[in-house]
Tab-separated table of C-alpha atoms in Angstrom:
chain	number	residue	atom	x	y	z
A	1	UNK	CA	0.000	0.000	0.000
A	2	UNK	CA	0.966	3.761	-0.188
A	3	UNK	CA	3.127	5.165	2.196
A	4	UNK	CA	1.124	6.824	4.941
A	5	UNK	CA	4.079	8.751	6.724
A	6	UNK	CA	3.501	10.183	3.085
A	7	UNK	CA	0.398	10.886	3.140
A	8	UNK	CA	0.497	12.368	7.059
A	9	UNK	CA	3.043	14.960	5.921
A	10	UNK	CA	-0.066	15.612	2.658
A	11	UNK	CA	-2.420	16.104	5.415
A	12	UNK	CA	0.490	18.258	8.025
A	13	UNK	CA	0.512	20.348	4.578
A	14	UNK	CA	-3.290	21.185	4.068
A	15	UNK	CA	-3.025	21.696	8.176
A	16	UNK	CA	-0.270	24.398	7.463
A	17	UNK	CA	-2.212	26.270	4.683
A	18	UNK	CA	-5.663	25.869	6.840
A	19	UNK	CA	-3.814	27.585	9.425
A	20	UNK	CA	-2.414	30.025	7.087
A	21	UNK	CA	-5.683	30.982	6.003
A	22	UNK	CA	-7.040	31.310	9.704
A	23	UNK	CA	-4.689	34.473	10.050
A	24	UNK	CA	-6.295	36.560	7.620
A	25	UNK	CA	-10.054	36.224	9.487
A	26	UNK	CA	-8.793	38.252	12.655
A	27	UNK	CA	-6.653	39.794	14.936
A	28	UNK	CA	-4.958	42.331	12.525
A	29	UNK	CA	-5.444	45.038	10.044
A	30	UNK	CA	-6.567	44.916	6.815
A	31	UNK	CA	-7.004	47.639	4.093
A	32	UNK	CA	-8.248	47.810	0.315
A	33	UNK	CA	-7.157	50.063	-2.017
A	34	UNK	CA	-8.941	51.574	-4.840
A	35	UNK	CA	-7.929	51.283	-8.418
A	36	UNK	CA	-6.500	54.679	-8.851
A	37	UNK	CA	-3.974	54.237	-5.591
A	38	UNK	CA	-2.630	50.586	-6.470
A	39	UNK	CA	-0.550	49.236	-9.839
A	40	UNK	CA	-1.262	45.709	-11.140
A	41	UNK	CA	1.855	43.208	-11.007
A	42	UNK	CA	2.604	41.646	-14.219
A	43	UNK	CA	0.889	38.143	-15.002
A	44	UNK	CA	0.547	36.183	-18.023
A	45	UNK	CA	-0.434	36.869	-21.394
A	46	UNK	CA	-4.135	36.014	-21.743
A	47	UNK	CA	-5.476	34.606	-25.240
A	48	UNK	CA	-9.471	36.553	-24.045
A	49	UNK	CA	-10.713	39.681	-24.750
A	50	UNK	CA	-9.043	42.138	-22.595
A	51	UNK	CA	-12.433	44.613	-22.705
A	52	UNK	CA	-15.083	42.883	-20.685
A	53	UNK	CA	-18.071	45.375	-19.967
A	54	UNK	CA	-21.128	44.727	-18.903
A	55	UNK	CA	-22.992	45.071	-22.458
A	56	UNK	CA	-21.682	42.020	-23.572
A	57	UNK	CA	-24.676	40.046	-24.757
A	58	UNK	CA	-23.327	36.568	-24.694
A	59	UNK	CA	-21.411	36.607	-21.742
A	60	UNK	CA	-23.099	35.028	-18.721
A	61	UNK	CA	-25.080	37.723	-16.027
A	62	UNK	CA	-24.910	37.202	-12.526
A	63	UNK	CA	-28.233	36.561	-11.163
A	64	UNK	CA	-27.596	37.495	-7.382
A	65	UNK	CA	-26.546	40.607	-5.823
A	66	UNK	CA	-23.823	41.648	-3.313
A	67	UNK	CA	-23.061	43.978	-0.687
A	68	UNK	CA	-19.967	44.366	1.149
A	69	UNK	CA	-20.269	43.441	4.798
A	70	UNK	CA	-18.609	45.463	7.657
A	71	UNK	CA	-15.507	44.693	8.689
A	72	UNK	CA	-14.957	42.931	12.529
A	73	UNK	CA	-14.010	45.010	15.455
A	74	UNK	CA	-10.372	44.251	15.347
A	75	UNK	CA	-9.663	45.120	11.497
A	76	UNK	CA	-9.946	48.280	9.880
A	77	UNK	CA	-11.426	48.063	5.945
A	78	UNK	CA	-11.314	51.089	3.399
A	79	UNK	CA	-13.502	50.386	1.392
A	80	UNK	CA	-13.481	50.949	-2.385
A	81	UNK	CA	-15.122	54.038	-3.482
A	82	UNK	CA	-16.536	52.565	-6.802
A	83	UNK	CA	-20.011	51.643	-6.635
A	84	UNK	CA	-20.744	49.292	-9.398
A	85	UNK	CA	-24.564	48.867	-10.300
A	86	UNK	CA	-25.979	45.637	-9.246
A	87	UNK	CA	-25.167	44.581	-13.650
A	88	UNK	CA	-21.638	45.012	-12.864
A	89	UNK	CA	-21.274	42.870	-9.917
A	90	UNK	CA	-19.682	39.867	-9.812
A	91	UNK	CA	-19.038	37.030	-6.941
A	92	UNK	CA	-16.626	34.018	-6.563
A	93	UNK	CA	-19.445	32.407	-4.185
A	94	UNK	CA	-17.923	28.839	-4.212
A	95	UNK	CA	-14.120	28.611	-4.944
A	96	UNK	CA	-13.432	24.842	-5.100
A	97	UNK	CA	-16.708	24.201	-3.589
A	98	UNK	CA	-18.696	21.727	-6.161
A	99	UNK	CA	-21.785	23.543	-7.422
A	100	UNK	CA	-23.951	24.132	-10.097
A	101	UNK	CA	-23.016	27.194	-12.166
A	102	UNK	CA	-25.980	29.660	-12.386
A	103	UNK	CA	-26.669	31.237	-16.302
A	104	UNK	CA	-29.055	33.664	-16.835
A	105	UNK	CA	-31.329	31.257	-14.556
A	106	UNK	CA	-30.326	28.273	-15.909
A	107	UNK	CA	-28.291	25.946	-13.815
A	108	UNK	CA	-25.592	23.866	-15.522
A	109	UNK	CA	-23.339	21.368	-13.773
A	110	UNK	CA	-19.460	20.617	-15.438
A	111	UNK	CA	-19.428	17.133	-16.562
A	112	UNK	CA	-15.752	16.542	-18.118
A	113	UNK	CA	-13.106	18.958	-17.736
A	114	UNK	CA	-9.627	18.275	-18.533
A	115	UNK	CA	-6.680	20.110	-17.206
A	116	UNK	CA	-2.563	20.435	-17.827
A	117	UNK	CA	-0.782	19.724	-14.201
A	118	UNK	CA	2.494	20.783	-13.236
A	119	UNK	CA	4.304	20.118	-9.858
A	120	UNK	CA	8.029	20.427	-8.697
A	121	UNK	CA	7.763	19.068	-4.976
A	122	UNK	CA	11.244	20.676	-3.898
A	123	UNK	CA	13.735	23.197	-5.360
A	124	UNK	CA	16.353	20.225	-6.570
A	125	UNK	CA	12.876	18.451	-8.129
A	126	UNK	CA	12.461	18.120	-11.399
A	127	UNK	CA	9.391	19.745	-12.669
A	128	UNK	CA	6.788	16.948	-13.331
A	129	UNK	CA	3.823	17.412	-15.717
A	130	UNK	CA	0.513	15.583	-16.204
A	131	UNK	CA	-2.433	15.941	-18.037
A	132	UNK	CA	-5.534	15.119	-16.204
A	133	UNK	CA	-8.845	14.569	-17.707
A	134	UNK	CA	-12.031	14.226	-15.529
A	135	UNK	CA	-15.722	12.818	-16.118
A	136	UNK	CA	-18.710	12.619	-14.110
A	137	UNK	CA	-21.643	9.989	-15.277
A	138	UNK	CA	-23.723	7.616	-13.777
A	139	UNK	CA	-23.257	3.971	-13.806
A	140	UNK	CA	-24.129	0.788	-12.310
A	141	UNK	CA	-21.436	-1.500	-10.290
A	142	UNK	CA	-21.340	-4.412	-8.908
A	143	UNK	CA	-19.952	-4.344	-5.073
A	144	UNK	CA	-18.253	-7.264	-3.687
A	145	UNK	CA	-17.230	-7.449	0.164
A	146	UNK	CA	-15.660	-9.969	2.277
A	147	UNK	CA	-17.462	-12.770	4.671
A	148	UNK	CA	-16.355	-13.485	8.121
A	149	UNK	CA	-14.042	-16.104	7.107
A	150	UNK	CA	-12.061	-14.164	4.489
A	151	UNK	CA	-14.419	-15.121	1.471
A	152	UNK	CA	-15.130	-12.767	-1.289
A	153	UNK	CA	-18.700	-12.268	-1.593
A	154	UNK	CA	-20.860	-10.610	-4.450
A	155	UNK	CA	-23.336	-7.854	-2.592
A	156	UNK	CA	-25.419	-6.780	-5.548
A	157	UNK	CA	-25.430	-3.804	-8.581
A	158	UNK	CA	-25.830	-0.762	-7.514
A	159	UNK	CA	-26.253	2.940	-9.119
A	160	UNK	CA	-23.694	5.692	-8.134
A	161	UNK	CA	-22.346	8.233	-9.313
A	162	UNK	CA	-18.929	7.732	-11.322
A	163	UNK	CA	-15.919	9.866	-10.788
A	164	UNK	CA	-13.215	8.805	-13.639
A	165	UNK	CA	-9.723	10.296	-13.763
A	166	UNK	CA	-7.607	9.732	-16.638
A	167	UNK	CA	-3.811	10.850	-15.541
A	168	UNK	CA	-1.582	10.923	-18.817
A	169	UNK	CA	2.276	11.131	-17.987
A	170	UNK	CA	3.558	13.790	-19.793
A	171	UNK	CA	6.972	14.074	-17.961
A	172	UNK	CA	6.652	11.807	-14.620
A	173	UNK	CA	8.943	10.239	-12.135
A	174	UNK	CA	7.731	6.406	-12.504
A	175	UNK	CA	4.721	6.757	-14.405
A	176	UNK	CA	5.117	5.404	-18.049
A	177	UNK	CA	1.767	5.336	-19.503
A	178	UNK	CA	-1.889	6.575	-18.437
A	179	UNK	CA	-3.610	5.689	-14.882
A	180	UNK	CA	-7.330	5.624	-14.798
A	181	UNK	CA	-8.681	5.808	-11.545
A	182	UNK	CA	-12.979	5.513	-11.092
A	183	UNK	CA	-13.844	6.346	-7.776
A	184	UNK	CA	-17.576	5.860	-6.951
A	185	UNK	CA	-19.827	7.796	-5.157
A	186	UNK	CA	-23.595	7.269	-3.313
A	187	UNK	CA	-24.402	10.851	-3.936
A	188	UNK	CA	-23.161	14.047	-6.229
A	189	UNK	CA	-20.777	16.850	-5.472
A	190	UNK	CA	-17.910	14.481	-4.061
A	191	UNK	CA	-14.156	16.144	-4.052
A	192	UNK	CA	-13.394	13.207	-6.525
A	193	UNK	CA	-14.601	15.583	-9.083
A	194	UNK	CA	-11.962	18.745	-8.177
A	195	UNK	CA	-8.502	16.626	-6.826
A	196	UNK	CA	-6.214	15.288	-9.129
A	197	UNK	CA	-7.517	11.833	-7.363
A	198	UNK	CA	-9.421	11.504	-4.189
A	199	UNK	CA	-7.894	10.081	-1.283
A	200	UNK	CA	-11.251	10.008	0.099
A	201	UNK	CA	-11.155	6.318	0.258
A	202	UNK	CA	-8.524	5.995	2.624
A	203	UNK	CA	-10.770	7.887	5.679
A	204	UNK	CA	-11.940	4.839	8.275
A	205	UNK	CA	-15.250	6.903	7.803
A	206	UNK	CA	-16.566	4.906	5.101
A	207	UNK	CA	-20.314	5.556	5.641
A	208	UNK	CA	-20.250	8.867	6.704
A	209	UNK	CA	-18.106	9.549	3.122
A	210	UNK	CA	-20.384	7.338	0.571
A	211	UNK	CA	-17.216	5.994	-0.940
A	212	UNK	CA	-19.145	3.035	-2.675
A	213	UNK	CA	-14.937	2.269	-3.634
A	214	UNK	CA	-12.576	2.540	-6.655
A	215	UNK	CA	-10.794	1.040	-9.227
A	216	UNK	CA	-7.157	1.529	-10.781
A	217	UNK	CA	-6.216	0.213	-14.049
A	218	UNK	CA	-2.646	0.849	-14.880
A	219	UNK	CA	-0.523	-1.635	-17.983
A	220	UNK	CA	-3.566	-4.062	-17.894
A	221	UNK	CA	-3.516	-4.461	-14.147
A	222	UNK	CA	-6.394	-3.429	-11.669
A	223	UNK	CA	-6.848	-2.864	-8.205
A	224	UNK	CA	-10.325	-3.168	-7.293
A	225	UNK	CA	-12.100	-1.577	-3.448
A	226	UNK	CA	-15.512	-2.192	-2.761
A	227	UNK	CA	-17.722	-1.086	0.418
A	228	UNK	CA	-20.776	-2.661	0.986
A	229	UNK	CA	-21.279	-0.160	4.004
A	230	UNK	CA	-21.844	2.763	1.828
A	231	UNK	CA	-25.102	0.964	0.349
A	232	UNK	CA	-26.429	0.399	3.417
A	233	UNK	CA	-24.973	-3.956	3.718
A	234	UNK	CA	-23.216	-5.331	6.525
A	235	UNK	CA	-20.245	-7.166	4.624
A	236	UNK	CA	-16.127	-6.424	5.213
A	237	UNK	CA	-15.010	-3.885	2.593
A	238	UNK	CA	-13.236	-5.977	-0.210
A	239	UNK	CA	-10.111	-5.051	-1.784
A	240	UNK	CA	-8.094	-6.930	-4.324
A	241	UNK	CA	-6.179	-7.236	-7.519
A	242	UNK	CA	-3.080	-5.816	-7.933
A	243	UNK	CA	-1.805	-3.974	-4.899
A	244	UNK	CA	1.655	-3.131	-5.933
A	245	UNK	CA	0.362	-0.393	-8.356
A	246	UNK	CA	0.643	2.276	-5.746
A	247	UNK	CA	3.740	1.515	-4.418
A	248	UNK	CA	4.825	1.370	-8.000
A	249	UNK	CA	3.158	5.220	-8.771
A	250	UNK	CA	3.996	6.464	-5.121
A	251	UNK	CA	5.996	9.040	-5.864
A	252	UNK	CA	3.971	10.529	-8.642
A	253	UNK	CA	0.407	10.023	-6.537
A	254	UNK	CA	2.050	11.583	-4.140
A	255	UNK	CA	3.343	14.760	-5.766
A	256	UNK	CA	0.564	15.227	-7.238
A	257	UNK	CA	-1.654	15.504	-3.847
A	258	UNK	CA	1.106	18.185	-2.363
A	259	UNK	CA	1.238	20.116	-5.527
A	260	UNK	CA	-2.609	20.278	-5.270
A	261	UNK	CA	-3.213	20.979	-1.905
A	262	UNK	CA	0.110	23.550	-0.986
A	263	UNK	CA	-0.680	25.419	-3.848
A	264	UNK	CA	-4.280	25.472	-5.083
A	265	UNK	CA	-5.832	25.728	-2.056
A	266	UNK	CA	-4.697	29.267	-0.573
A	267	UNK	CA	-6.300	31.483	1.763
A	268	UNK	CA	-7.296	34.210	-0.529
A	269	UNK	CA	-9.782	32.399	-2.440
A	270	UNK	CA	-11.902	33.024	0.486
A	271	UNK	CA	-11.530	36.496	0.809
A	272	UNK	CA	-12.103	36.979	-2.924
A	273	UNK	CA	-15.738	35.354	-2.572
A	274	UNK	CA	-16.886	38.334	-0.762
A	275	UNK	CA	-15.325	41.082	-3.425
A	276	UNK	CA	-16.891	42.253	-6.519
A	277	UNK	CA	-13.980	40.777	-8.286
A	278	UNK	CA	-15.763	43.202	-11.307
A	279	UNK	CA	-13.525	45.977	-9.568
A	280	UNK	CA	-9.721	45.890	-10.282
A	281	UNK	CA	-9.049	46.238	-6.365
A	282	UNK	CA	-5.875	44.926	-4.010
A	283	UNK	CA	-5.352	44.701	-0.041
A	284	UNK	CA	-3.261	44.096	2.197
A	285	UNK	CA	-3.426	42.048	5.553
A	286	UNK	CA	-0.976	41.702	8.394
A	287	UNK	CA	-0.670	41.197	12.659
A	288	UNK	CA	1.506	41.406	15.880
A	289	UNK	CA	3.141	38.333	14.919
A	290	UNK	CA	4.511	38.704	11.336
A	291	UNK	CA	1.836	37.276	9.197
A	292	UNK	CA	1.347	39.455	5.944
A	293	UNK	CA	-1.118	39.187	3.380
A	294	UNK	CA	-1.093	40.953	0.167
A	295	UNK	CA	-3.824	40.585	-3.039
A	296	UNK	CA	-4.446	42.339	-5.884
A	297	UNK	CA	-7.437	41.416	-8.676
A	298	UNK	CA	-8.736	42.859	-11.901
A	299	UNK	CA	-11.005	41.998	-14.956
A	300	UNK	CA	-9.215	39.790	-17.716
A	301	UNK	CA	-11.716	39.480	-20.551
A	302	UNK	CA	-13.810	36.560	-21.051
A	303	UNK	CA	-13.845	33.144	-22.016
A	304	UNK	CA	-16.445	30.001	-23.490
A	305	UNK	CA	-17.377	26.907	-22.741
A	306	UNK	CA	-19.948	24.903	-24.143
A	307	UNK	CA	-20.876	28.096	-26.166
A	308	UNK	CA	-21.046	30.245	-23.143
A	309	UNK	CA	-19.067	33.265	-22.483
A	310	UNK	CA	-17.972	33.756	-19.086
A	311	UNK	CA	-15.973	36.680	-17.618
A	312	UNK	CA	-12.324	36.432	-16.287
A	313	UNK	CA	-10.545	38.426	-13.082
A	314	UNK	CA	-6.669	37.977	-12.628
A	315	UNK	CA	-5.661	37.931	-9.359
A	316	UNK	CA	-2.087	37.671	-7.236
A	317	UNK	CA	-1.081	36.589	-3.941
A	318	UNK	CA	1.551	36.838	-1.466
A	319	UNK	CA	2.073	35.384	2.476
A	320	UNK	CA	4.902	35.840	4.546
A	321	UNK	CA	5.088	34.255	8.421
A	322	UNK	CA	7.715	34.219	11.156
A	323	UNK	CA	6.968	30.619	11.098
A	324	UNK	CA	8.868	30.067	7.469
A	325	UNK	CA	5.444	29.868	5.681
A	326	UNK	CA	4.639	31.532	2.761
A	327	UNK	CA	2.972	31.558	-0.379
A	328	UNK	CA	2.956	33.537	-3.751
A	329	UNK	CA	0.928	32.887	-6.636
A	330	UNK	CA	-1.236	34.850	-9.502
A	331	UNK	CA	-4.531	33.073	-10.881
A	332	UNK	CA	-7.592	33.322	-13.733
A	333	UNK	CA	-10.789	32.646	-12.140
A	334	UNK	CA	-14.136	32.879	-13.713
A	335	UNK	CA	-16.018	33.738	-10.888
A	336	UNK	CA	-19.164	31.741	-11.737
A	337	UNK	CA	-16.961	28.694	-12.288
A	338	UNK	CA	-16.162	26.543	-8.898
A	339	UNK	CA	-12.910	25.518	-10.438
A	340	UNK	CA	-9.658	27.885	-11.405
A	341	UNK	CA	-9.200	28.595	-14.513
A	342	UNK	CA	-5.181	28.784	-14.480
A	343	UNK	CA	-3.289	28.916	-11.327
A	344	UNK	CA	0.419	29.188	-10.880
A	345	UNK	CA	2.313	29.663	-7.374
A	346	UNK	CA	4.845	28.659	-4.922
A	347	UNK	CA	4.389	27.318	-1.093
A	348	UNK	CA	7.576	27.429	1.015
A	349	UNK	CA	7.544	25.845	4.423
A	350	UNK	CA	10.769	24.469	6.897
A	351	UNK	CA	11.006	21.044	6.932
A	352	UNK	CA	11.980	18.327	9.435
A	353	UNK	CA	15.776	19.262	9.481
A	354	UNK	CA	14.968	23.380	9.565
A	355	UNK	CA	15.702	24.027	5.906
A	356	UNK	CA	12.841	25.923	3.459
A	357	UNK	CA	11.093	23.224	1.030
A	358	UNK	CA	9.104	24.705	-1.626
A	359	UNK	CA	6.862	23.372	-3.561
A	360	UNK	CA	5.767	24.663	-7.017
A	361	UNK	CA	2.400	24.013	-8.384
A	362	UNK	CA	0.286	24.912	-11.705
A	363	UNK	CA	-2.476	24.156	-13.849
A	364	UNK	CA	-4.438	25.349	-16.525
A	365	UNK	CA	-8.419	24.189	-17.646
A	366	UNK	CA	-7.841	22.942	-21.382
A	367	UNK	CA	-11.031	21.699	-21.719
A	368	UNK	CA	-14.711	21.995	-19.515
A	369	UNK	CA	-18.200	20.573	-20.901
A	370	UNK	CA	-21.411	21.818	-18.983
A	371	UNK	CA	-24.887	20.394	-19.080
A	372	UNK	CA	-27.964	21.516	-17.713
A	373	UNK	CA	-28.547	20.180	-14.393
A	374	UNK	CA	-31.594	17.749	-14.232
């Protein structure tokens, strides 16, 4: 099986950036800036139109409206003096939060997305790349579990929901041709459909979860996990076929969990959800004890997907901490889109022998297909 001291030092990661995040809710001060006092840092050249406005008659409209709430006691908020009308306003409601994407009234959910995935765990690293392609559907399985004396029993067919990840070695440390993992679900709007691969399987929580199991089929070989619990039957969770296909992809399993969570999942995506990211804006954030926030955000033209146009905001990041944390990073978000649209950043910590580790991350959406939800 994987290596769990591995995947403790995944989950001491997403700890470290959780706790990050935590600094920027209180206990400092905080300011905004309007766009006439701040200058945008560079990012990347963008292939969209660079003139979104709020005339544009294919783009998607927001259907809700915002306003900003006050700040807490103990930090102090300037707030923007733009007031955009109600047309103008924009929300990232639910960054990396699986939802249905509101259109004009419509709601539409993303059924296939596929996206290019870079990662170079430490500075000496070479920089790995993947290309990972994503589908939602729903099929029927058959579960098997295990009796009390070790047999492998047949449970029934079941319907669930389907997560399948397709993860094409592009440059990879053992990986030599594609992995296709199908994790399956009792119920929708699982994180198999946002990680690189879920690693939801491997809570002892297997009820509370719905992780009906998986399957891994890598050079002809599977690995099959099934959980009767999940549908409700009293059997032994089964596993079996070919174990040794995660010690064999370790490594590259592994780097691609840290990439994902040091990187992708930041503490400014929060704070963004409550900005009209319609406003080119930027603030800052710091405390008593050295923590520093610092953001900046504009509009970046738009950009389709299954024949609708949705607008784009840049935005950039920085964290510094006395604690040898910190984080810098610039991003494409379309704000009524759950998932990033490009990402690109860095997450230095000190590791177990006092020396800084960072670890580089990036992706880009190649690909997304929406349907209407039913």
């Amino acid at each position: 099986m994987f290596s769990m001291k591995k995947f403790a030092l995944a989950l001491l990661l997403v700890a470290v950036v959780l706790l990050a995040s935590g600094c920027t809710g209180s206990g400092g001060t905080s300011s905004s800036e309007t766009p006439e006092t701040t200058s945008h840092s560079q990012g990347w050249e963008s292939s969209t139109s660079q003139t979104p406005t709020s005339s544009q008659g294919t783009t998607e409209t927001p259907s809700e409206t915002h306003s900003t709430s006050s700040p807490t006691p103990s930090q102090t908020e300037t707030p923007t003096s733009t007031t955009p009308t109600p047309s103008e306003e924009l929300y990232w409601t639910n960054p990396w939060e699986y939802s249905p994407i509101d259109v004009n009234g419509e709601k539409y959910v993303i059924t296939h997305y596929v996206v290019l995935y870079k990662v170079r765990p430490n500075e000496t690293s070479p920089l790995y790349e993947y290309r990972i392609e994503k589908t939602e559907r729903k099929a029927n399985i058959t579960v098997y579990g295990m009796d009390f004396s070790g047999s492998k029993v047949e449970v029934g067919t079941f319907e669930v929901y389907e997560y399948e990840t397709v993860i094409t070695p592009v440059k990879a440390a053992a990986m030599e041709e594609p992995l296709t993992i199908k994790v399956w679900y009792t119920t929708r709007a699982s994180d198999a459909f946002i990680y690189p691969w879920d690693m939801g399987w491997a809570s002892a929580n297997y009820g509370e979860n719905q992780v009906v199991g998986f399957e891994m089929d890598y050079q002809g070989r599977q690995l099959l996990y099934t959980n009767p619990m999940a549908v409700g039957k009293s059997a032994i969770p089964y596993m079996g076929g070919d174990q040794n296909i995660m010690d064999e992809l370790n490594t590259d399993l592994m780097n691609l969990y840290y990439g994902w969570f040091a990187v992708l999942h930041v503490g400014i995506w929060a704070d963004w959800s409550g900005r009209n990211l319609l406003v080119p804006q930027s603030g800052t954030w710091s405390d008593f004890f050295g923590h520093a926030w610092s953001w900046e955000t504009k509009p970046d033209g738009t950009v389709e997907f299954s024949g609708i146009k949705f607008r784009v905001v840049e935005g950039t990041w920085s964290y510094t901490g006395v604690e040898g944390v910190s984080m810098t990073g610039k991003a494409r978000v379309a704000p009524k889109i759950f998932i990033p649209l490009e990402v690109d950043g860095h997450f230095t910590s000190i590791d177990e022998n006092g020396n800084p580790l960072t670890i580089y991350g990036y992706f880009k959406v190649e690909e997304l297909d929406l349907a209407k939800a039913s």
